[in-house]
Amino acid sequence: MLGTHVDQIEELPKKIYLMQCPSDARSAVADSLTQVNNFKNVLNVKGRYVAWAKEKFPITKG
């Protein structure tokens, strides 16, 4: 998904984004791309989706 939307990154609203993926690799790349494009509130979730879900944090899909 990341590769298909890189050209649209400037159109995203400037709000808080949490980047995560199963291996942390793609989320680290997404984190870098958003920060290069002046996104200030971008977090790479260490421990991946599994850690997030284990802590019962909110999950939104879409």
mmCIF file of N, CA and C in Angstrom:
data_model
loop_
_atom_site.group_PDB
_atom_site.id
_atom_site.type_symbol
_atom_site.label_atom_id
_atom_site.label_comp_id
_atom_site.label_asym_id
_atom_site.label_seq_id
_atom_site.Cartn_x
_atom_site.Cartn_y
_atom_site.Cartn_z
ATOM 1 N N MET A 1 0.818 -1.195 0.000
ATOM 2 C CA MET A 1 0.000 0.000 0.000
ATOM 3 C C MET A 1 0.864 1.262 0.000
ATOM 4 N N LEU A 2 1.945 1.242 0.736
ATOM 5 C CA LEU A 2 2.820 2.408 0.819
ATOM 6 C C LEU A 2 3.309 2.837 -0.558
ATOM 7 N N GLY A 3 3.757 1.888 -1.355
ATOM 8 C CA GLY A 3 4.290 2.209 -2.672
ATOM 9 C C GLY A 3 3.279 2.813 -3.618
ATOM 10 N N THR A 4 2.010 2.509 -3.430
ATOM 11 C CA THR A 4 0.987 3.023 -4.336
ATOM 12 C C THR A 4 0.495 4.411 -3.949
ATOM 13 N N HIS A 5 0.867 4.903 -2.776
ATOM 14 C CA HIS A 5 0.344 6.184 -2.306
ATOM 15 C C HIS A 5 1.417 7.236 -2.023
ATOM 16 N N VAL A 6 2.662 6.946 -2.316
ATOM 17 C CA VAL A 6 3.739 7.896 -2.035
ATOM 18 C C VAL A 6 3.506 9.221 -2.741
ATOM 19 N N ASP A 7 2.987 9.186 -3.948
ATOM 20 C CA ASP A 7 2.766 10.426 -4.700
ATOM 21 C C ASP A 7 1.613 11.258 -4.125
ATOM 22 N N GLN A 8 0.826 10.701 -3.223
ATOM 23 C CA GLN A 8 -0.304 11.415 -2.629
ATOM 24 C C GLN A 8 -0.028 11.875 -1.198
ATOM 25 N N ILE A 9 1.182 11.693 -0.717
ATOM 26 C CA ILE A 9 1.489 11.960 0.684
ATOM 27 C C ILE A 9 1.242 13.412 1.078
ATOM 28 N N GLU A 10 1.481 14.340 0.170
ATOM 29 C CA GLU A 10 1.283 15.756 0.487
ATOM 30 C C GLU A 10 -0.194 16.106 0.662
ATOM 31 N N GLU A 11 -1.097 15.251 0.173
ATOM 32 C CA GLU A 11 -2.531 15.504 0.281
ATOM 33 C C GLU A 11 -3.105 15.068 1.631
ATOM 34 N N LEU A 12 -2.353 14.296 2.397
ATOM 35 C CA LEU A 12 -2.852 13.822 3.687
ATOM 36 C C LEU A 12 -2.946 14.966 4.680
ATOM 37 N N PRO A 13 -3.978 14.953 5.526
ATOM 38 C CA PRO A 13 -4.083 15.994 6.557
ATOM 39 C C PRO A 13 -2.925 15.866 7.542
ATOM 40 N N LYS A 14 -2.470 16.985 8.051
ATOM 41 C CA LYS A 14 -1.362 17.001 9.001
ATOM 42 C C LYS A 14 -1.912 16.741 10.402
ATOM 43 N N LYS A 15 -1.979 15.483 10.785
ATOM 44 C CA LYS A 15 -2.405 15.120 12.126
ATOM 45 C C LYS A 15 -1.490 14.004 12.617
ATOM 46 N N ILE A 16 -1.819 13.353 13.693
ATOM 47 C CA ILE A 16 -0.944 12.321 14.241
ATOM 48 C C ILE A 16 -1.145 11.011 13.482
ATOM 49 N N TYR A 17 -0.043 10.394 13.083
ATOM 50 C CA TYR A 17 -0.076 9.109 12.401
ATOM 51 C C TYR A 17 0.792 8.116 13.143
ATOM 52 N N LEU A 18 0.294 6.894 13.287
ATOM 53 C CA LEU A 18 1.056 5.798 13.856
ATOM 54 C C LEU A 18 1.365 4.832 12.730
ATOM 55 N N MET A 19 2.639 4.578 12.502
ATOM 56 C CA MET A 19 3.041 3.673 11.433
ATOM 57 C C MET A 19 3.372 2.315 12.040
ATOM 58 N N GLN A 20 2.815 1.262 11.441
ATOM 59 C CA GLN A 20 3.137 -0.072 11.920
ATOM 60 C C GLN A 20 3.008 -1.082 10.796
ATOM 61 N N CYS A 21 3.786 -2.136 10.891
ATOM 62 C CA CYS A 21 3.699 -3.252 9.957
ATOM 63 C C CYS A 21 4.223 -4.490 10.679
ATOM 64 N N PRO A 22 4.010 -5.672 10.124
ATOM 65 C CA PRO A 22 4.428 -6.896 10.812
ATOM 66 C C PRO A 22 5.922 -6.989 11.119
ATOM 67 N N SER A 23 6.777 -6.398 10.310
ATOM 68 C CA SER A 23 8.222 -6.542 10.535
ATOM 69 C C SER A 23 8.912 -5.264 10.992
ATOM 70 N N ASP A 24 8.229 -4.173 11.112
ATOM 71 C CA ASP A 24 8.761 -2.843 11.430
ATOM 72 C C ASP A 24 9.513 -2.204 10.258
ATOM 73 N N ALA A 25 9.770 -2.938 9.195
ATOM 74 C CA ALA A 25 10.551 -2.403 8.074
ATOM 75 C C ALA A 25 9.762 -1.367 7.273
ATOM 76 N N ARG A 26 8.576 -1.713 6.813
ATOM 77 C CA ARG A 26 7.782 -0.771 6.017
ATOM 78 C C ARG A 26 7.338 0.426 6.836
ATOM 79 N N SER A 27 7.023 0.193 8.111
ATOM 80 C CA SER A 27 6.593 1.321 8.937
ATOM 81 C C SER A 27 7.737 2.304 9.156
ATOM 82 N N ALA A 28 8.965 1.816 9.232
ATOM 83 C CA ALA A 28 10.120 2.706 9.366
ATOM 84 C C ALA A 28 10.295 3.540 8.099
ATOM 85 N N VAL A 29 10.080 2.934 6.933
ATOM 86 C CA VAL A 29 10.168 3.663 5.663
ATOM 87 C C VAL A 29 9.048 4.700 5.589
ATOM 88 N N ALA A 30 7.839 4.306 5.953
ATOM 89 C CA ALA A 30 6.703 5.239 5.936
ATOM 90 C C ALA A 30 6.948 6.397 6.892
ATOM 91 N N ASP A 31 7.486 6.103 8.053
ATOM 92 C CA ASP A 31 7.824 7.128 9.038
ATOM 93 C C ASP A 31 8.798 8.134 8.433
ATOM 94 N N SER A 32 9.832 7.646 7.776
ATOM 95 C CA SER A 32 10.825 8.521 7.146
ATOM 96 C C SER A 32 10.201 9.375 6.046
ATOM 97 N N LEU A 33 9.370 8.757 5.205
ATOM 98 C CA LEU A 33 8.747 9.496 4.102
ATOM 99 C C LEU A 33 7.843 10.613 4.608
ATOM 100 N N THR A 34 7.085 10.348 5.647
ATOM 101 C CA THR A 34 6.190 11.378 6.159
ATOM 102 C C THR A 34 6.962 12.508 6.820
ATOM 103 N N GLN A 35 8.034 12.179 7.530
ATOM 104 C CA GLN A 35 8.829 13.231 8.169
ATOM 105 C C GLN A 35 9.541 14.098 7.138
ATOM 106 N N VAL A 36 10.011 13.499 6.064
ATOM 107 C CA VAL A 36 10.644 14.262 4.984
ATOM 108 C C VAL A 36 9.640 15.222 4.353
ATOM 109 N N ASN A 37 8.361 14.847 4.390
ATOM 110 C CA ASN A 37 7.302 15.678 3.804
ATOM 111 C C ASN A 37 6.618 16.562 4.838
ATOM 112 N N ASN A 38 7.367 16.950 5.866
ATOM 113 C CA ASN A 38 6.929 17.922 6.876
ATOM 114 C C ASN A 38 5.800 17.460 7.788
ATOM 115 N N PHE A 39 5.643 16.168 7.975
ATOM 116 C CA PHE A 39 4.724 15.665 8.982
ATOM 117 C C PHE A 39 5.494 15.643 10.296
ATOM 118 N N LYS A 40 4.961 16.279 11.317
ATOM 119 C CA LYS A 40 5.670 16.402 12.588
ATOM 120 C C LYS A 40 5.242 15.360 13.612
ATOM 121 N N ASN A 41 4.027 14.876 13.531
ATOM 122 C CA ASN A 41 3.491 13.952 14.530
ATOM 123 C C ASN A 41 3.358 12.546 13.958
ATOM 124 N N VAL A 42 4.507 11.930 13.686
ATOM 125 C CA VAL A 42 4.534 10.585 13.126
ATOM 126 C C VAL A 42 5.305 9.692 14.085
ATOM 127 N N LEU A 43 4.696 8.578 14.428
ATOM 128 C CA LEU A 43 5.309 7.644 15.357
ATOM 129 C C LEU A 43 5.396 6.271 14.715
ATOM 130 N N ASN A 44 6.535 5.619 14.860
ATOM 131 C CA ASN A 44 6.699 4.257 14.384
ATOM 132 C C ASN A 44 6.470 3.346 15.584
ATOM 133 N N VAL A 45 5.459 2.509 15.520
ATOM 134 C CA VAL A 45 5.092 1.654 16.641
ATOM 135 C C VAL A 45 6.064 0.480 16.727
ATOM 136 N N LYS A 46 6.955 0.532 17.709
ATOM 137 C CA LYS A 46 7.901 -0.560 17.926
ATOM 138 C C LYS A 46 7.153 -1.739 18.542
ATOM 139 N N GLY A 47 7.477 -2.931 18.119
ATOM 140 C CA GLY A 47 6.777 -4.101 18.619
ATOM 141 C C GLY A 47 5.620 -4.500 17.729
ATOM 142 N N ARG A 48 5.391 -3.680 16.722
ATOM 143 C CA ARG A 48 4.435 -3.994 15.681
ATOM 144 C C ARG A 48 2.993 -4.042 16.164
ATOM 145 N N TYR A 49 2.144 -4.453 15.278
ATOM 146 C CA TYR A 49 0.701 -4.541 15.532
ATOM 147 C C TYR A 49 0.400 -5.460 16.713
ATOM 148 N N VAL A 50 1.164 -6.534 16.824
ATOM 149 C CA VAL A 50 0.931 -7.510 17.889
ATOM 150 C C VAL A 50 1.047 -6.848 19.261
ATOM 151 N N ALA A 51 2.085 -6.041 19.460
ATOM 152 C CA ALA A 51 2.276 -5.354 20.744
ATOM 153 C C ALA A 51 1.151 -4.350 21.000
ATOM 154 N N TRP A 52 0.746 -3.635 19.959
ATOM 155 C CA TRP A 52 -0.339 -2.651 20.080
ATOM 156 C C TRP A 52 -1.634 -3.355 20.517
ATOM 157 N N ALA A 53 -1.974 -4.427 19.825
ATOM 158 C CA ALA A 53 -3.199 -5.163 20.130
ATOM 159 C C ALA A 53 -3.136 -5.796 21.525
ATOM 160 N N LYS A 54 -1.972 -6.290 21.905
ATOM 161 C CA LYS A 54 -1.805 -6.915 23.221
ATOM 162 C C LYS A 54 -2.108 -5.923 24.347
ATOM 163 N N GLU A 55 -1.756 -4.654 24.129
ATOM 164 C CA GLU A 55 -2.016 -3.612 25.121
ATOM 165 C C GLU A 55 -3.455 -3.096 25.049
ATOM 166 N N LYS A 56 -4.231 -3.633 24.088
ATOM 167 C CA LYS A 56 -5.632 -3.256 23.886
ATOM 168 C C LYS A 56 -5.830 -1.774 23.549
ATOM 169 N N PHE A 57 -4.862 -1.234 22.794
ATOM 170 C CA PHE A 57 -5.013 0.138 22.296
ATOM 171 C C PHE A 57 -6.039 0.106 21.164
ATOM 172 N N PRO A 58 -6.665 1.254 20.839
ATOM 173 C CA PRO A 58 -7.681 1.267 19.780
ATOM 174 C C PRO A 58 -7.108 0.914 18.406
ATOM 175 N N ILE A 59 -7.901 0.216 17.624
ATOM 176 C CA ILE A 59 -7.495 -0.187 16.279
ATOM 177 C C ILE A 59 -8.572 0.251 15.302
ATOM 178 N N THR A 60 -8.158 1.006 14.289
ATOM 179 C CA THR A 60 -9.057 1.454 13.228
ATOM 180 C C THR A 60 -8.538 0.918 11.913
ATOM 181 N N LYS A 61 -9.374 0.275 11.164
ATOM 182 C CA LYS A 61 -8.967 -0.261 9.856
ATOM 183 C C LYS A 61 -9.660 0.518 8.768
ATOM 184 N N GLY A 62 -8.932 0.712 7.671
ATOM 185 C CA GLY A 62 -9.578 1.411 6.581
ATOM 186 C C GLY A 62 -8.629 2.011 5.619
#
